[in-house]
Coordinates of C-alpha atoms in Angstrom, one line a residue:
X1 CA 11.0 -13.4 -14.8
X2 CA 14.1 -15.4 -16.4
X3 CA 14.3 -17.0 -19.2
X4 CA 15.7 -18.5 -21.6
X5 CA 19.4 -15.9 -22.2
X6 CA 18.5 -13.9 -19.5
X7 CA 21.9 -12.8 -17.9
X8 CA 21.9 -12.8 -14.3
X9 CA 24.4 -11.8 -11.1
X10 CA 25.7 -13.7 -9.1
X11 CA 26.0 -12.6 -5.4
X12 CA 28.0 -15.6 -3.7
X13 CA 31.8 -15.8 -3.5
X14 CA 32.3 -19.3 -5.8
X15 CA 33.9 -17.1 -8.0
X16 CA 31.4 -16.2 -11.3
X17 CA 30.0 -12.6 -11.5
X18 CA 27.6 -13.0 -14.4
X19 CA 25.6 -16.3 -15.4
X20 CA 23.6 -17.3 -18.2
X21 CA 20.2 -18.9 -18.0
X22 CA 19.9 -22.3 -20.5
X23 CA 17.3 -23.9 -18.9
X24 CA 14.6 -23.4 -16.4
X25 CA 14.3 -26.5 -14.2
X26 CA 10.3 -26.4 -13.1
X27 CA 8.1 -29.6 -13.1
X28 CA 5.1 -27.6 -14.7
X29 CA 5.3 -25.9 -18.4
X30 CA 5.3 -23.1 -17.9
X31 CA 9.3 -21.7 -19.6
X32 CA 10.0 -18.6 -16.7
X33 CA 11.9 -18.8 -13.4
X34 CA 11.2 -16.2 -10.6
X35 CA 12.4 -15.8 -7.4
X36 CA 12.9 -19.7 -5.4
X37 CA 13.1 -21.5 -8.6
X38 CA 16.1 -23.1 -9.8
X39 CA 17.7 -23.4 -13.2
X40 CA 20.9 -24.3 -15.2
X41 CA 23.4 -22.0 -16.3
X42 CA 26.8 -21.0 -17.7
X43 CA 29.5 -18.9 -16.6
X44 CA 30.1 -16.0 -18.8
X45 CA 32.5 -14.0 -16.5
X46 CA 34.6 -15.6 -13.4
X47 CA 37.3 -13.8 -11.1
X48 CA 40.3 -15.0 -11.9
X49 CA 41.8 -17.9 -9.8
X50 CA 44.5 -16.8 -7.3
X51 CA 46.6 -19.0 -4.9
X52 CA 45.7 -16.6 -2.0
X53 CA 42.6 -18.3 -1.5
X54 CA 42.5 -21.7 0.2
X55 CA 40.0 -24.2 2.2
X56 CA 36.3 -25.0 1.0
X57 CA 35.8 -21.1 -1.3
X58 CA 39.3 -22.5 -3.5
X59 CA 37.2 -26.0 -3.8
X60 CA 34.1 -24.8 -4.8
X61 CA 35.2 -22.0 -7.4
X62 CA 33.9 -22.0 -10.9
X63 CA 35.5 -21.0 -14.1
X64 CA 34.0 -19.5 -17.2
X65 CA 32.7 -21.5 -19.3
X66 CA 31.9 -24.0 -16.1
X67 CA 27.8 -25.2 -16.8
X68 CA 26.0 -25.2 -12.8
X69 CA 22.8 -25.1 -11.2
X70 CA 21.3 -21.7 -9.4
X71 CA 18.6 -20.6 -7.8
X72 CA 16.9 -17.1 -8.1
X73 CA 17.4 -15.2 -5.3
X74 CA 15.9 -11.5 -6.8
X75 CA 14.1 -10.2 -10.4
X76 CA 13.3 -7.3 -12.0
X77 CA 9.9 -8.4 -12.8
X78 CA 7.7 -7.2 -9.9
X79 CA 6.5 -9.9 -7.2
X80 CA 2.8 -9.6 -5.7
X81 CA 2.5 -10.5 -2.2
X82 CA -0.4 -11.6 0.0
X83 CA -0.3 -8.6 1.8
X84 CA -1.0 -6.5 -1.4
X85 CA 2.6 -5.0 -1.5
X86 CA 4.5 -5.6 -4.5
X87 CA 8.6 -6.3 -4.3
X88 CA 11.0 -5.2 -7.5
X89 CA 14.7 -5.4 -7.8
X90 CA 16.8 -3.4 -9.9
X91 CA 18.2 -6.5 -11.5
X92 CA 18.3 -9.9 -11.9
X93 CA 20.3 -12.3 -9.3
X94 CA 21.4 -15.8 -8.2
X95 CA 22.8 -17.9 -6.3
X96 CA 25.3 -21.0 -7.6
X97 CA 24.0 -24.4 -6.0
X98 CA 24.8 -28.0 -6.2
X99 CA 22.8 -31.6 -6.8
X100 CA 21.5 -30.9 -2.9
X101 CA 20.3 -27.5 -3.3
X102 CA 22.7 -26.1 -1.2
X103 CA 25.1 -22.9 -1.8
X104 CA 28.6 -23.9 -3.4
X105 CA 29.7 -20.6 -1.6
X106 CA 30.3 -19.7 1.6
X107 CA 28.9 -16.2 2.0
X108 CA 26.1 -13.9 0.2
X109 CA 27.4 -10.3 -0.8
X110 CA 23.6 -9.1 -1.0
X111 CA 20.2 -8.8 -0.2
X112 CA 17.2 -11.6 -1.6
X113 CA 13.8 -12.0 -1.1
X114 CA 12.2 -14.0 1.7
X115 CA 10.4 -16.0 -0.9
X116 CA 13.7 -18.3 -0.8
X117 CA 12.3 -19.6 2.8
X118 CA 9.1 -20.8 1.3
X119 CA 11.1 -23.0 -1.4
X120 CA 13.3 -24.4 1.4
X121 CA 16.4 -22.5 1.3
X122 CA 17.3 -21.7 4.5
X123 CA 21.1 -22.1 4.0
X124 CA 20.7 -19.4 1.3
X125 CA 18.6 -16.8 3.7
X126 CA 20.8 -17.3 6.8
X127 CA 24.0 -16.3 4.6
X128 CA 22.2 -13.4 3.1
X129 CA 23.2 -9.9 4.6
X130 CA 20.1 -8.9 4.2
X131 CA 16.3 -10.3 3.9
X132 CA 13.5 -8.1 1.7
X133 CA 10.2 -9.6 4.1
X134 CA 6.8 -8.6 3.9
X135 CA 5.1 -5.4 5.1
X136 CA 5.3 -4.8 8.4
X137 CA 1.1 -5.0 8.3
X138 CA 1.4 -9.0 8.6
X139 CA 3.8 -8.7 11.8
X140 CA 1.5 -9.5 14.7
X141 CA 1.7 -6.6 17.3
X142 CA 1.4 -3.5 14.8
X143 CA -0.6 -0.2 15.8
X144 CA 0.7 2.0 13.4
X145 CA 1.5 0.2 10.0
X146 CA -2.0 1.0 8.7
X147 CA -0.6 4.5 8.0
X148 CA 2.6 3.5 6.1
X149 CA 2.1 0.5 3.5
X150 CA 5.2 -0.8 1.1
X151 CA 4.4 1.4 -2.3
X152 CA 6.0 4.2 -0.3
X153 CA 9.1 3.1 -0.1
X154 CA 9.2 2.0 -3.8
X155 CA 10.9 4.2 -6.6
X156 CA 7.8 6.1 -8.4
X157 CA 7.0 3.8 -11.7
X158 CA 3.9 3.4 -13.9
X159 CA 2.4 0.1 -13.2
X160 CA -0.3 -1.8 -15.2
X161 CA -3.8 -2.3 -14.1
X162 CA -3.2 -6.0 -13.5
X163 CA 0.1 -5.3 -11.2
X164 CA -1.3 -2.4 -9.2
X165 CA -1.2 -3.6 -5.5
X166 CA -4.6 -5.4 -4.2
X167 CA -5.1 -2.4 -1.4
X168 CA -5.0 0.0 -4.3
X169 CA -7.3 -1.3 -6.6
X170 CA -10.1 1.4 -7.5
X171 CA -7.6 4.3 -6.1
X172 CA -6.6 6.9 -8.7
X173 CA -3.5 6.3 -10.7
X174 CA -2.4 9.7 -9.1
X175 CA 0.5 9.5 -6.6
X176 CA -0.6 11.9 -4.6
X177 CA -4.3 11.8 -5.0
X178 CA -3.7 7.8 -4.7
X179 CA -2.2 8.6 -0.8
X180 CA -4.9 10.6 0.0
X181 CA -7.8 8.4 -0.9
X182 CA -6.0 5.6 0.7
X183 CA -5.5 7.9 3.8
X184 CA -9.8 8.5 3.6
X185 CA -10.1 4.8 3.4
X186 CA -8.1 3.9 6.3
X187 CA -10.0 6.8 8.5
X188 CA -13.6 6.1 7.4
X189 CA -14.1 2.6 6.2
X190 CA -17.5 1.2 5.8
X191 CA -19.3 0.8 9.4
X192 CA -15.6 0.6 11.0
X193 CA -15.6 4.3 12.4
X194 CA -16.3 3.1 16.2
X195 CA -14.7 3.9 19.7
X196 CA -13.8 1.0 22.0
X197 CA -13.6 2.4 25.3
X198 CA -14.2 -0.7 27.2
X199 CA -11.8 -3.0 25.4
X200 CA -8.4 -3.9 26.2
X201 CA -7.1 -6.1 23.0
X202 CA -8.3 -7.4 20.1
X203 CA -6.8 -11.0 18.9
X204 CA -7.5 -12.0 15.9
X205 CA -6.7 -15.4 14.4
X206 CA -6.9 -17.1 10.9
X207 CA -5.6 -19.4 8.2
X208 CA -2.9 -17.8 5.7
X209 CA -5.0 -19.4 2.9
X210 CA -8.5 -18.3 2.2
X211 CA -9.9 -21.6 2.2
X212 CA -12.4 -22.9 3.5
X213 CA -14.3 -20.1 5.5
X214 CA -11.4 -17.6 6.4
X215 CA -11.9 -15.1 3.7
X216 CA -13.8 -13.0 6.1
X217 CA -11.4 -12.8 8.8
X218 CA -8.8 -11.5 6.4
X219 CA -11.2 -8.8 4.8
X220 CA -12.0 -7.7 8.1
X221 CA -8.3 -7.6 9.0
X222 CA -7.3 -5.6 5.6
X223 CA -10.3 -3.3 5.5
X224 CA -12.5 -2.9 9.3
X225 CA -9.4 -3.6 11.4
X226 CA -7.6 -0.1 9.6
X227 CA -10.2 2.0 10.2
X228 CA -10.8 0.6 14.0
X229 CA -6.6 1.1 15.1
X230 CA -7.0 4.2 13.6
X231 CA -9.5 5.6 16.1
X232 CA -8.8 3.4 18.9
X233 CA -4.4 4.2 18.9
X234 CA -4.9 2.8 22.7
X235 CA -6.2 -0.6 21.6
X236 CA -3.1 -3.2 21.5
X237 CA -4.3 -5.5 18.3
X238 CA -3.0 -8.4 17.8
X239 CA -2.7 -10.7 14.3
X240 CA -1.9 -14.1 14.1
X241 CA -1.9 -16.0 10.6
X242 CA -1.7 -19.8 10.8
X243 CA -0.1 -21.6 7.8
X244 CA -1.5 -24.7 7.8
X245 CA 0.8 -27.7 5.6
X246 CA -2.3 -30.5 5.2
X247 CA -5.9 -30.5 3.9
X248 CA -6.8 -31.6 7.7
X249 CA -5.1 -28.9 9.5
X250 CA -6.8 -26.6 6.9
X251 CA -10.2 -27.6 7.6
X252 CA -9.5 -27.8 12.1
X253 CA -7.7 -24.2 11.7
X254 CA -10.1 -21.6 13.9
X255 CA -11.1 -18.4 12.8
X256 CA -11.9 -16.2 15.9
X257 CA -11.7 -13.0 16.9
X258 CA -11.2 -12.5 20.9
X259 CA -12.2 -9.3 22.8
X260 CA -10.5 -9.0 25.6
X261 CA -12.1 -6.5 27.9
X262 CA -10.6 -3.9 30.5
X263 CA -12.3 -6.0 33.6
X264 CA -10.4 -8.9 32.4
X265 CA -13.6 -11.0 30.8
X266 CA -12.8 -12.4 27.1
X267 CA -15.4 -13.1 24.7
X268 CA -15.0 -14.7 21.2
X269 CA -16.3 -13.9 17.9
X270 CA -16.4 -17.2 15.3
X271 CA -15.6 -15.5 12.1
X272 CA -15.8 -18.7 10.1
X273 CA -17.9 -18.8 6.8
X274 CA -18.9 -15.2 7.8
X275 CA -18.7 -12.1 5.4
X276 CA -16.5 -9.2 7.0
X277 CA -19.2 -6.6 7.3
X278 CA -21.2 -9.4 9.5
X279 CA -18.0 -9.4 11.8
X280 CA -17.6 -6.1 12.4
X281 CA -21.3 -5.6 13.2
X282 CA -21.2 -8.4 15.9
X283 CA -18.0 -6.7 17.3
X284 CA -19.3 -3.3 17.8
X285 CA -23.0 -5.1 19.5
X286 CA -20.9 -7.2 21.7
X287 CA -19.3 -3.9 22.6
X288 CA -21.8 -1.6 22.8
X289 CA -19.2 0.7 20.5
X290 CA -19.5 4.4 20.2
X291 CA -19.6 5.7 16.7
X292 CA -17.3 8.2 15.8
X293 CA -19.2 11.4 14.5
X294 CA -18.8 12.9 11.7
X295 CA -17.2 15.6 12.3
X296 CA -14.2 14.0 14.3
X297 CA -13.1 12.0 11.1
X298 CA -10.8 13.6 8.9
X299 CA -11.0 14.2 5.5
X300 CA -7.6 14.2 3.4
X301 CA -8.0 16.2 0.3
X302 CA -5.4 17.9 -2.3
X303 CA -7.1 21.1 -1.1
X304 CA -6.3 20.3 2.8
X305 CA -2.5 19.8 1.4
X306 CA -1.9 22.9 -0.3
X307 CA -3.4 25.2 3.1
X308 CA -0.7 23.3 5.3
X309 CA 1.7 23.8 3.2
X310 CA 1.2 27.3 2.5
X311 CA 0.9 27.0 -0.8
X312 CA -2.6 29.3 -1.2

């Protein structure tokens, strides 16, 4: 989060390498900026102006002391995302802007988070290098992203209770015994352990929001769907999440899950208003699913680690 003071990089080529925040510009009161927000700062260190540069990047250069508007492009403070992963930057950065919200420079040295797309600046994300997105679990074709979510990829760190990721709520605070319970999660899920044999694709379709009716649909897709890829690694599943501008888009957005079978026939699941458990249950009778037995579902344990590693 920025605020007032808080020093910040700057990753375009205007000309400043180190800003100053003194002021936040946000319509509500809140007194922090994050990532897509803009605010007003001053120079505090500049390259020096040479007469080898020339065109629009000699036009738009700023000198210390020079007072301009920016917009967040990356924090340190860690960003929650809808898919449950969480995003942090080893430091604070912007970009410099003008009265039109668009880049006084011409190119971005750096990587910045794809919330800058949501806030409407484009400009900004096509000059960036590099674009932090989502997990690859909201992508729409993925078989294999159940096993691998985002916390592995981020440096080890001790989070607080209230910033822990939403998939690893209740896990343990362990980092390994955390991975292994997710693991058991992902294998065995509630009711979810079931063979399709007889079914080609699953599409599955819902609102981003969790308005009106579509809060199943996405439980089903973070929890049943998991433990269903995992067993079924021949079932192509596809996601697709609407995002829906208006109230009246909103409430005329479906929520359906289609079955399409190996003989060709599709069939249709209404997941509106309906509790994830209820979905999955009408999935596997529409199916006639096998359950998995007991015995073919692995069970990922500390003790399971050390004999394949040789430790014992």
């Amino acid at each position: 989060m920025i605020y007032l003071k808080t020093m910040l990089k700057v990753i375009d080529n205007s000309g400043a390498e180190l800003v100053e925040c003194i002021k936040v510009l946000r319509k509500n009161p809140k007194n922090f900026a994050k990532v897509g927000d803009k605010i007003v700062v001053v120079v505090q260190d500049a390259k020096p102006l040479s007469s080898q540069i020339t065109g629009a990047a000699a036009t738009n250069r700023v000198k210390r002391g020079d007072i301009c508007r920016a917009v967040v492009v990356r924090t340190k403070a860690p960003i929650q995302r809808p898919d449950g992963s969480v995003v942090k930057f080893d430091d604070n950065a912007c970009v410099l802007i003008n009265q039109k919200n668009e880049p006084i420079g011409t190119r971005v040295s750096s990587v910045v988070a794809k919330e800058l797309r949501k806030k409407s600046f484009n400009k900004i994300v096509s000059l960036a290098p590099r674009v932090l997105k989502e997990s690859a679990i909201s992508s729409l074709n993925v078989l294999d992203a159940y096993s691998v979510q985002s916390f592995n990829s981020m440096p080890y760190q001790k989070l607080a209770e209230n910033l822990r990721p939403l998939f690893l709520k209740g896990l343990p605070k362990s980092r390994v015994l955390k991975q292994f319970a997710h693991l058991n999660l992902i294998a065995n899920y509630e009711n979810s352990a079931y063979k399709f044999n007889n079914v080609a694709k699953l599409e599955l379709i819902f609102k981003k929001m969790n308005a009106y009716g579509h809060m199943g649909a996405r439980k089903f897709w973070e929890n049943n769907l998991k433990t269903v890829c995992f067993h079924n690694p021949q079932l192509a599943i596809e996601v697709q999440r609407v995002d829906c501008a208006t109230k009246e888009e909103q409430m005329k957005c479906p929520s359906l899950l289609k079955v399409h079978f190996n003989d060709g026939q599709i069939k249709t699941i209404d997941c509106k208003s309906k509790q994830h458990q209820d979905i999955m249950k009408e999935l596997v009778d529409l199916t006639n699913a096998e359950k998995v037995p007991e015995d073919q579902i692995p069970v990922f344990s500390y003790e399971v680690y050390e004999d394949r590693m040789g430790r014992k």
